[in-house]
PDB file of C-alpha atoms in Angstrom:
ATOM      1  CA  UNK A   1      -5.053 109.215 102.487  1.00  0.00           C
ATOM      2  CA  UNK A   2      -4.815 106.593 105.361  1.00  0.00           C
ATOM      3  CA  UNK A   3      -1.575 106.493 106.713  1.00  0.00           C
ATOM      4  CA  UNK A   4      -1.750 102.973 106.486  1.00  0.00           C
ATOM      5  CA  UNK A   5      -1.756 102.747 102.978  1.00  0.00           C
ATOM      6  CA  UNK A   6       1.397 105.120 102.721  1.00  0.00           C
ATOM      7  CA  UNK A   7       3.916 102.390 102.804  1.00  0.00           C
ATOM      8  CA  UNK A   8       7.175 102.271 100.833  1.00  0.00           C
ATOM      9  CA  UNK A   9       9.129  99.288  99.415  1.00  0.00           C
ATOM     10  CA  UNK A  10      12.180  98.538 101.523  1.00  0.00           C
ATOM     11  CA  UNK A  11      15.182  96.376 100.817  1.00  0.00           C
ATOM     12  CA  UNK A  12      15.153  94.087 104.302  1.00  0.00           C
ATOM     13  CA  UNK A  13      17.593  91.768 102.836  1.00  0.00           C
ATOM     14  CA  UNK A  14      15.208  89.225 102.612  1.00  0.00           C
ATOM     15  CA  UNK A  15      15.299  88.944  98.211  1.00  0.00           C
ATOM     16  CA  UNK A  16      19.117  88.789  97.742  1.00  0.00           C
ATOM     17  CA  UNK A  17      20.896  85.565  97.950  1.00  0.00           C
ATOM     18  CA  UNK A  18      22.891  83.480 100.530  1.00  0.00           C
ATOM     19  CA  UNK A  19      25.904  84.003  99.126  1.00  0.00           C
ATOM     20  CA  UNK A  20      25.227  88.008  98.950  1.00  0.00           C
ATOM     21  CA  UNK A  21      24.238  88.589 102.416  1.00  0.00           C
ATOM     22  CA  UNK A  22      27.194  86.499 103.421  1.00  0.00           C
ATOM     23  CA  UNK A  23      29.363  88.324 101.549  1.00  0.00           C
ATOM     24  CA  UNK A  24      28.276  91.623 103.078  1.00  0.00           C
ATOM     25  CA  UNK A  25      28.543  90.519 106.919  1.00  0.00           C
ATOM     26  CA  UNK A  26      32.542  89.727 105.867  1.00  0.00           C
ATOM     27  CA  UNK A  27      33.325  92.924 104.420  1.00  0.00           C
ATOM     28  CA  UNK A  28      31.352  94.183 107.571  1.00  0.00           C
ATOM     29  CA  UNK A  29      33.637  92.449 109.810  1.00  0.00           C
ATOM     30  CA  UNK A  30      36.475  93.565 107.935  1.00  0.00           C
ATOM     31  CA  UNK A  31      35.341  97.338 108.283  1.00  0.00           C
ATOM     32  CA  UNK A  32      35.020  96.896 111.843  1.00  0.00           C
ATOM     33  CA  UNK A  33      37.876  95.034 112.272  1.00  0.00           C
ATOM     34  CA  UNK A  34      39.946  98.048 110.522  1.00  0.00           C
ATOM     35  CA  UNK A  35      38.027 100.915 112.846  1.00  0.00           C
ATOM     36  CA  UNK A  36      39.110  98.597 115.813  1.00  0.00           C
ATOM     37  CA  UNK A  37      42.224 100.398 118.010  1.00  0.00           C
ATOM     38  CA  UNK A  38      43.502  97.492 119.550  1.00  0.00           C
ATOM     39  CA  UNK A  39      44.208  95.809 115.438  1.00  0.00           C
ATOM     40  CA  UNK A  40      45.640  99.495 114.333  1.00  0.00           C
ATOM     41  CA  UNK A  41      48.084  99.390 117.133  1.00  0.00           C
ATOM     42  CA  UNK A  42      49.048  95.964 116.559  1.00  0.00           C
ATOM     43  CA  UNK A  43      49.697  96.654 112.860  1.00  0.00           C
ATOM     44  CA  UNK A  44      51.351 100.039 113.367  1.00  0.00           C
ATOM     45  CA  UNK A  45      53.330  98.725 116.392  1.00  0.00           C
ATOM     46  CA  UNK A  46      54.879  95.620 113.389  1.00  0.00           C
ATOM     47  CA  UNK A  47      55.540  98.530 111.059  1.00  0.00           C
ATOM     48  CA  UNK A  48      57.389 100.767 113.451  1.00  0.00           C
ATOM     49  CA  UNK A  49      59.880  97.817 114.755  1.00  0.00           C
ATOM     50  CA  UNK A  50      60.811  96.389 111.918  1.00  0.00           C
ATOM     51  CA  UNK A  51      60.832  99.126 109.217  1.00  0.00           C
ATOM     52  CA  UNK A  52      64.593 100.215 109.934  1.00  0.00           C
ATOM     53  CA  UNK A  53      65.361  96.869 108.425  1.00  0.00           C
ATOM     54  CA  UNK A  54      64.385  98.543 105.178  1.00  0.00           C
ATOM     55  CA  UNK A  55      66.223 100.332 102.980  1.00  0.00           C
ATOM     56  CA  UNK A  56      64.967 101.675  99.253  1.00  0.00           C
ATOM     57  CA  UNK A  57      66.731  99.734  96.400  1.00  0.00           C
ATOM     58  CA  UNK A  58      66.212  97.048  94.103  1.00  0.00           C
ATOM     59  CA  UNK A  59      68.337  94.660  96.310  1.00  0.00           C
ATOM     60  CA  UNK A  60      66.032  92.576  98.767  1.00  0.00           C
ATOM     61  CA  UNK A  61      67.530  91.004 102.001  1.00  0.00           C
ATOM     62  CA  UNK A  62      66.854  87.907 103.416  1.00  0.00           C
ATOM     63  CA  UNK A  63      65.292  88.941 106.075  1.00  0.00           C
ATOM     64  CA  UNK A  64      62.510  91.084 104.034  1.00  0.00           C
ATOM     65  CA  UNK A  65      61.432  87.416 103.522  1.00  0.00           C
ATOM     66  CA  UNK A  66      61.245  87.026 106.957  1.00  0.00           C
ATOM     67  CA  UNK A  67      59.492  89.677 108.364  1.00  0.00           C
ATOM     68  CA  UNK A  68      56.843  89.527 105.242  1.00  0.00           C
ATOM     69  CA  UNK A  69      55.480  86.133 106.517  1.00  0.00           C
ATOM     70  CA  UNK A  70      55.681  87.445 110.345  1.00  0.00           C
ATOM     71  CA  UNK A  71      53.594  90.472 109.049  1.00  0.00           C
ATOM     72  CA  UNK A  72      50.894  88.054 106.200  1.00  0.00           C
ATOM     73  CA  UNK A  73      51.245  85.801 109.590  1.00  0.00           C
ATOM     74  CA  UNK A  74      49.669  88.426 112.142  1.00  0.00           C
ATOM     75  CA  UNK A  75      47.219  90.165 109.804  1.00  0.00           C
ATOM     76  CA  UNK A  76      45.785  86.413 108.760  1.00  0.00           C
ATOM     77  CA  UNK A  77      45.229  85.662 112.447  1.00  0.00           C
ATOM     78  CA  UNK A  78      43.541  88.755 112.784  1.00  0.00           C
ATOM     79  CA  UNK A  79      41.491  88.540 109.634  1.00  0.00           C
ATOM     80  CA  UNK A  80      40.267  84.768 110.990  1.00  0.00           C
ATOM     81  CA  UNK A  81      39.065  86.285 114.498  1.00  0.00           C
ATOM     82  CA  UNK A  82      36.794  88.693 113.033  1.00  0.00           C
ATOM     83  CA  UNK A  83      35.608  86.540 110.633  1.00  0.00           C
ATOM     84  CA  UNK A  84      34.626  83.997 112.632  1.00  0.00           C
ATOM     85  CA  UNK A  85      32.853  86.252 115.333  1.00  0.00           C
ATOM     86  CA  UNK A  86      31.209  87.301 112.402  1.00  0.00           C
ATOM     87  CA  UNK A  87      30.484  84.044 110.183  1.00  0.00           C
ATOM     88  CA  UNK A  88      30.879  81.089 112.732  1.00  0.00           C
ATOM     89  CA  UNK A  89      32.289  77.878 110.760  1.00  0.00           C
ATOM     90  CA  UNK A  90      33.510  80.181 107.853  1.00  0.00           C
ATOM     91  CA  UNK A  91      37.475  78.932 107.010  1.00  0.00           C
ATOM     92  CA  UNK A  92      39.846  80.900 105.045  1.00  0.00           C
ATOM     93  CA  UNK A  93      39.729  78.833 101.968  1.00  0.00           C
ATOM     94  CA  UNK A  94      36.060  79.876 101.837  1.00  0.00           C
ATOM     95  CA  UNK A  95      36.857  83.622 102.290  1.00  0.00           C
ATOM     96  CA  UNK A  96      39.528  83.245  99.727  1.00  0.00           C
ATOM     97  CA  UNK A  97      37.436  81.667  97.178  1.00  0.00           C
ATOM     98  CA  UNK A  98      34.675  84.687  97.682  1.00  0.00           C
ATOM     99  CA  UNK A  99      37.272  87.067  97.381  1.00  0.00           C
ATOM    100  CA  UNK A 100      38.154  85.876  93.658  1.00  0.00           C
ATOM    101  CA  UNK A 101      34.957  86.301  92.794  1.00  0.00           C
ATOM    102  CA  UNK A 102      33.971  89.748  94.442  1.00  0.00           C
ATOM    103  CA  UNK A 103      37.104  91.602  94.813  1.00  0.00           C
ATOM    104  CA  UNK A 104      35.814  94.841  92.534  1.00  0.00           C
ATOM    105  CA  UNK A 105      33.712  95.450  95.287  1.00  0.00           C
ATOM    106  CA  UNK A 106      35.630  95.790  98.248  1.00  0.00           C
ATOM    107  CA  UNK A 107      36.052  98.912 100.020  1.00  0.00           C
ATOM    108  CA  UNK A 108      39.557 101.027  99.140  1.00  0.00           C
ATOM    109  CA  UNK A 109      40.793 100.023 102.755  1.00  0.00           C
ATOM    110  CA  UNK A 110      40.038  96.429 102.982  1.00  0.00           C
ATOM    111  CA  UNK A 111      41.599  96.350  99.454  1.00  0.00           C
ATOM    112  CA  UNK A 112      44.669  97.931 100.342  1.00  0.00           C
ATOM    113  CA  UNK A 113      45.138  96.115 103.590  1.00  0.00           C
ATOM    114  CA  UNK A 114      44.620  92.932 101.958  1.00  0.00           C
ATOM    115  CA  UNK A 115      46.895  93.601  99.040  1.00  0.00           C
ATOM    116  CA  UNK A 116      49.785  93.994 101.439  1.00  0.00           C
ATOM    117  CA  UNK A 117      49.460  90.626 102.403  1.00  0.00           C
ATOM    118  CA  UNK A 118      49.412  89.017  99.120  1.00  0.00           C
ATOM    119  CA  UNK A 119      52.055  91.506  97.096  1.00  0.00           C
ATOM    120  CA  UNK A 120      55.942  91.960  98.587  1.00  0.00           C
ATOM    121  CA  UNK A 121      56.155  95.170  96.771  1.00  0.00           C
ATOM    122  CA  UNK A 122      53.239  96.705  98.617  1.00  0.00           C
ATOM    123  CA  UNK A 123      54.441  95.339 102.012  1.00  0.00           C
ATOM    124  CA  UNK A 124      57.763  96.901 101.221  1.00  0.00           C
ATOM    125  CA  UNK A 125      56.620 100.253  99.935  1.00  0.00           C
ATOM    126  CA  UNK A 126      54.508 100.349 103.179  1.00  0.00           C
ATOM    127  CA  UNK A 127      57.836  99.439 105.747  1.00  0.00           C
ATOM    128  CA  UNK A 128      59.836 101.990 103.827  1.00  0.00           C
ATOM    129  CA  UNK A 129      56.779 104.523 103.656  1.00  0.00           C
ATOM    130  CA  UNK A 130      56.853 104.039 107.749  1.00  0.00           C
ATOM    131  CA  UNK A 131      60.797 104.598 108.085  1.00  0.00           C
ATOM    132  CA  UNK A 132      60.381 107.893 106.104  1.00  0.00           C
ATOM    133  CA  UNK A 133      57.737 109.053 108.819  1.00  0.00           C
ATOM    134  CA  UNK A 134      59.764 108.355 111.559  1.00  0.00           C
ATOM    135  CA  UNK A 135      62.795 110.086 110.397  1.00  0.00           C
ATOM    136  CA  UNK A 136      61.199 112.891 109.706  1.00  0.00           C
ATOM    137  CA  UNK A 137      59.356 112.657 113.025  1.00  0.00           C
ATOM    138  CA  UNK A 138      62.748 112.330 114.827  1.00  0.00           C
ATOM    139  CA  UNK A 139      63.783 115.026 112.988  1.00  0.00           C
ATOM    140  CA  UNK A 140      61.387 117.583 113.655  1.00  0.00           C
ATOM    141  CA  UNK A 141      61.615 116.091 117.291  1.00  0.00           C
ATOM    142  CA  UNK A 142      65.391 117.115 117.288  1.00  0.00           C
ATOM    143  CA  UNK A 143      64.906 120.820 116.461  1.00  0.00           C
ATOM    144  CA  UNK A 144      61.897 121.673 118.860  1.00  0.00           C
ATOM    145  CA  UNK A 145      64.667 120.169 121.255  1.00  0.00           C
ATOM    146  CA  UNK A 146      67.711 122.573 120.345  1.00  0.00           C
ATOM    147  CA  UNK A 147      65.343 125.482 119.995  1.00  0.00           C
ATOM    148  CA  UNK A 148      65.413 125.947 116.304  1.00  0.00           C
ATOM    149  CA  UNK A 149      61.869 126.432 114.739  1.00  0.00           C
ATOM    150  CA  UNK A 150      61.442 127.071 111.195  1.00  0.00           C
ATOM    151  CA  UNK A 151      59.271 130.014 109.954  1.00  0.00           C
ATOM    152  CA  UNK A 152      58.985 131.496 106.571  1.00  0.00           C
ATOM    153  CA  UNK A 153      60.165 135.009 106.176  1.00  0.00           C
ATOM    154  CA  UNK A 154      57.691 137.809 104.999  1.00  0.00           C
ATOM    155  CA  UNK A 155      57.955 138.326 101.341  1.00  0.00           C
ATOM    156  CA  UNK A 156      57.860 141.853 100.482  1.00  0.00           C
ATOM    157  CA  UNK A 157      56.777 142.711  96.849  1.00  0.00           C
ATOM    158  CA  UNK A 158      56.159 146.958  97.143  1.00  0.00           C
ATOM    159  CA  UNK A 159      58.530 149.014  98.354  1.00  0.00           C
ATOM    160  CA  UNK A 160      57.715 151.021 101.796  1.00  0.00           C
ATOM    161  CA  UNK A 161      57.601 154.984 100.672  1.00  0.00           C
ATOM    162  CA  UNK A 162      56.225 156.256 103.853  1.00  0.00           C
ATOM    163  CA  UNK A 163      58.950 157.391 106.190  1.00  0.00           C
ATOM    164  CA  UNK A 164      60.779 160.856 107.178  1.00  0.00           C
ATOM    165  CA  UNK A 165      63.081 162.449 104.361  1.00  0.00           C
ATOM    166  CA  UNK A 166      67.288 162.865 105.502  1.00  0.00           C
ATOM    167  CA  UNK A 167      68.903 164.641 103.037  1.00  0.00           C
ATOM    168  CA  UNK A 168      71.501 164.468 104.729  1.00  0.00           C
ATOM    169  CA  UNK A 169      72.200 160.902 104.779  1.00  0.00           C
ATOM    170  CA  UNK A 170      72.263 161.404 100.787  1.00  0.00           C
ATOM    171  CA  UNK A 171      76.202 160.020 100.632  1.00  0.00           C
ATOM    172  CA  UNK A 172      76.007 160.572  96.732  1.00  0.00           C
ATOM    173  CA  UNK A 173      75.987 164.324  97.759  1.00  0.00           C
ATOM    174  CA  UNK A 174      79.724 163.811  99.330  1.00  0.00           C
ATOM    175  CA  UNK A 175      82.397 165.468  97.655  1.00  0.00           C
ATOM    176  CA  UNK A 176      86.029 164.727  99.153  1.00  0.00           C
ATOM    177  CA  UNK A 177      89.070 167.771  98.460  1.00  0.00           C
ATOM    178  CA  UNK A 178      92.211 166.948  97.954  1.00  0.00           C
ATOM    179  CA  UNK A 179      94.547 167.516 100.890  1.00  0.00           C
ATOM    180  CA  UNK A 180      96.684 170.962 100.746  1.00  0.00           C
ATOM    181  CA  UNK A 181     100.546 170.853 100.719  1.00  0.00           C
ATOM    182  CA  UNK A 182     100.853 173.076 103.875  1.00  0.00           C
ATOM    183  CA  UNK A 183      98.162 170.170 105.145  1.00  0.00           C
ATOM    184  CA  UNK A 184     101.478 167.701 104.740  1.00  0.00           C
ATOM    185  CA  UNK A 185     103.914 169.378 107.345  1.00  0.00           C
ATOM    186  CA  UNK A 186     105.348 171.745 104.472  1.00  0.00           C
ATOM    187  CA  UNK A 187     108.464 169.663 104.867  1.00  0.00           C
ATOM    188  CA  UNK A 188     111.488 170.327 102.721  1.00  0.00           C
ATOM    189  CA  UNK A 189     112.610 168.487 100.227  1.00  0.00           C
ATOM    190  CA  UNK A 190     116.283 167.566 101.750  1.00  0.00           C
ATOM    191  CA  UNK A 191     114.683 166.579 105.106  1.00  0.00           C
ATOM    192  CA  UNK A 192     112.155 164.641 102.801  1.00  0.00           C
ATOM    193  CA  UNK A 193     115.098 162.950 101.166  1.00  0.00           C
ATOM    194  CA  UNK A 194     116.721 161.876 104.281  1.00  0.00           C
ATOM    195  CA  UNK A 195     113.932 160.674 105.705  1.00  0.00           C
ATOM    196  CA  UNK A 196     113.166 158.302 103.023  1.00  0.00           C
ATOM    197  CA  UNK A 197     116.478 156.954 103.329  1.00  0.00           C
ATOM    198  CA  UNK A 198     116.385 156.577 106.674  1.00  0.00           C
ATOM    199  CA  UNK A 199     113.540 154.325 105.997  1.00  0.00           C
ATOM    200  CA  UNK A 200     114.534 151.971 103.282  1.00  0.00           C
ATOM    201  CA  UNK A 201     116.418 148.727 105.771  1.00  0.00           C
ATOM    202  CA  UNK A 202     112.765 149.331 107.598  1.00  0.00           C
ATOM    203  CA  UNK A 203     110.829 148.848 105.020  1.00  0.00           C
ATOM    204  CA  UNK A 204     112.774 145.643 103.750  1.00  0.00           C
ATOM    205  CA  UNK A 205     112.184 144.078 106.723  1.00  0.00           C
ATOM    206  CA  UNK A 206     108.323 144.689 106.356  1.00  0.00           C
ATOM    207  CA  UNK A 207     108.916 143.397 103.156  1.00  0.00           C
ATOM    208  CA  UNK A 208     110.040 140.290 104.743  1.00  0.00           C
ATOM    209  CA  UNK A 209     107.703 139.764 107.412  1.00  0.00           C
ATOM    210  CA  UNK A 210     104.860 140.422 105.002  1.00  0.00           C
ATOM    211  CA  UNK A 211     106.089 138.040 102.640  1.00  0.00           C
ATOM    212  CA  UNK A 212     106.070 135.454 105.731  1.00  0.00           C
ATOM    213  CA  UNK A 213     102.145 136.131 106.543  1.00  0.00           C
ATOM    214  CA  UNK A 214     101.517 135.201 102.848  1.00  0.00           C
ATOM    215  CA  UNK A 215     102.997 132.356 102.961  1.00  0.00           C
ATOM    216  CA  UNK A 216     101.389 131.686 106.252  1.00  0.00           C
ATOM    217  CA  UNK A 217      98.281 132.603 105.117  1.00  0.00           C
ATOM    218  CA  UNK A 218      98.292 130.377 101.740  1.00  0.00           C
ATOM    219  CA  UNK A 219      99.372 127.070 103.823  1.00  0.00           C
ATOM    220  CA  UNK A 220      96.209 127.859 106.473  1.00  0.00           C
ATOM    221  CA  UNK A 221      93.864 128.699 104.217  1.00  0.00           C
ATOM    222  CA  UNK A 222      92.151 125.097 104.281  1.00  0.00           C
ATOM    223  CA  UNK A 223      91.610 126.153 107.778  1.00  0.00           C
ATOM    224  CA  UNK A 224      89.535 129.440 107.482  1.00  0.00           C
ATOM    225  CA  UNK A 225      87.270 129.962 110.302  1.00  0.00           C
ATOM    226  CA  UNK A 226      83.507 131.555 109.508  1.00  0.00           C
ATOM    227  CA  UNK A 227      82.228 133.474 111.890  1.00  0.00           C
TER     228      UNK A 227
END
């Protein structure tokens, strides 16, 4: 066969409609206008600033208002630039009326990035999504700086067998003798006697002093140090 006659239909564009091919240069301006680094800096750079203003409740401040037409503010100027480097003459009432009608088929990005402009609940879920990464940045920041890493420990399921025997560290073999008398000085009982008397105005006074450190002891409690 000729190659000349081997030729295969192609889709140049040429049979769908105005409206179609229009259509797909905007959502190919929006594409390109979310791969471009100088837009994702400009709309991380909002989130970071201003998402400490945020804080997860029902309650909504005034100046959530505020900062949710600054943000609908910058990402519509944005939108409009690549837009009209990509559709010359094409206003935003256009574009908005297109996007009623074809919305299903926009890309999971573009969708997203346009339903934070147009839902508060989005915009705030992404501010306080944005807080939570930067406190846990900071965090993670803050122990790398005092030296503290965090590792998980080696879980041991099998006990290690291997190892050399010492029967003589076997302390259930102990056995402990009572002491002899002899072993006691052999004392007699009179001296014994006398010597316990001897003792008795000692052993109030330890009596007293250890009743003191109780006392002590009970009223510092609330101040126990752990070591």
């Amino acid at each position: 066969m000729d190659d000349a006659e081997e030729v295969f239909a192609a889709d140049d564009g040429s049979n769908n409609s105005d409206s179609t091919n229009l259509w797909d240069r905007i959502i190919a301006a929006l594409q390109g206008m979310l791969l471009d680094t100088g837009f994702e800096e400009t709309h991380s750079s909002f989130c970071r600033q201003h998402c400490h203003e945020f804080e997860d409740g029902d309650e909504n401040k005034l100046c959530y208002t505020q900062l949710f037409e600054a943000y609908c503010e910058l990402l519509e100027g944005s939108i409009q630039r690549a837009l009209q480097a990509a559709v010359p003459g094409l206003s935003m009432d256009e574009f908005a009326a297109m996007l009623g009608e074809r919305q299903e088929q926009l890309g999971a990005e573009v969708f997203d990035l346009l339903l934070s402009m147009s839902d508060f609940a989005t915009f705030k879920e992404l501010m306080l999504e944005t807080r939570r990464q930067q406190e846990s940045s900071a965090e993670q920041q803050q122990l790398l700086l005092s030296g503290i890493t965090c590792s998980a420990a080696p879980l041991h399921t099998e006990e290690q067998e291997d190892g050399e025997q010492r029967p003589d560290l076997d302390f259930c073999s102990l056995s402990i003798a009572p002491l002899a008398p002899a072993a006691l000085g052999g004392r007699p009982a009179g001296a014994a006697a006398k010597t316990k008397a001897a003792q008795q105005p000692s052993r109030a006074g330890s009596s007293k002093q250890a009743g003191a450190a109780a006392a002590s002891v009970k009223r510092q409690s609330g101040r126990a140090l752990v070591v």
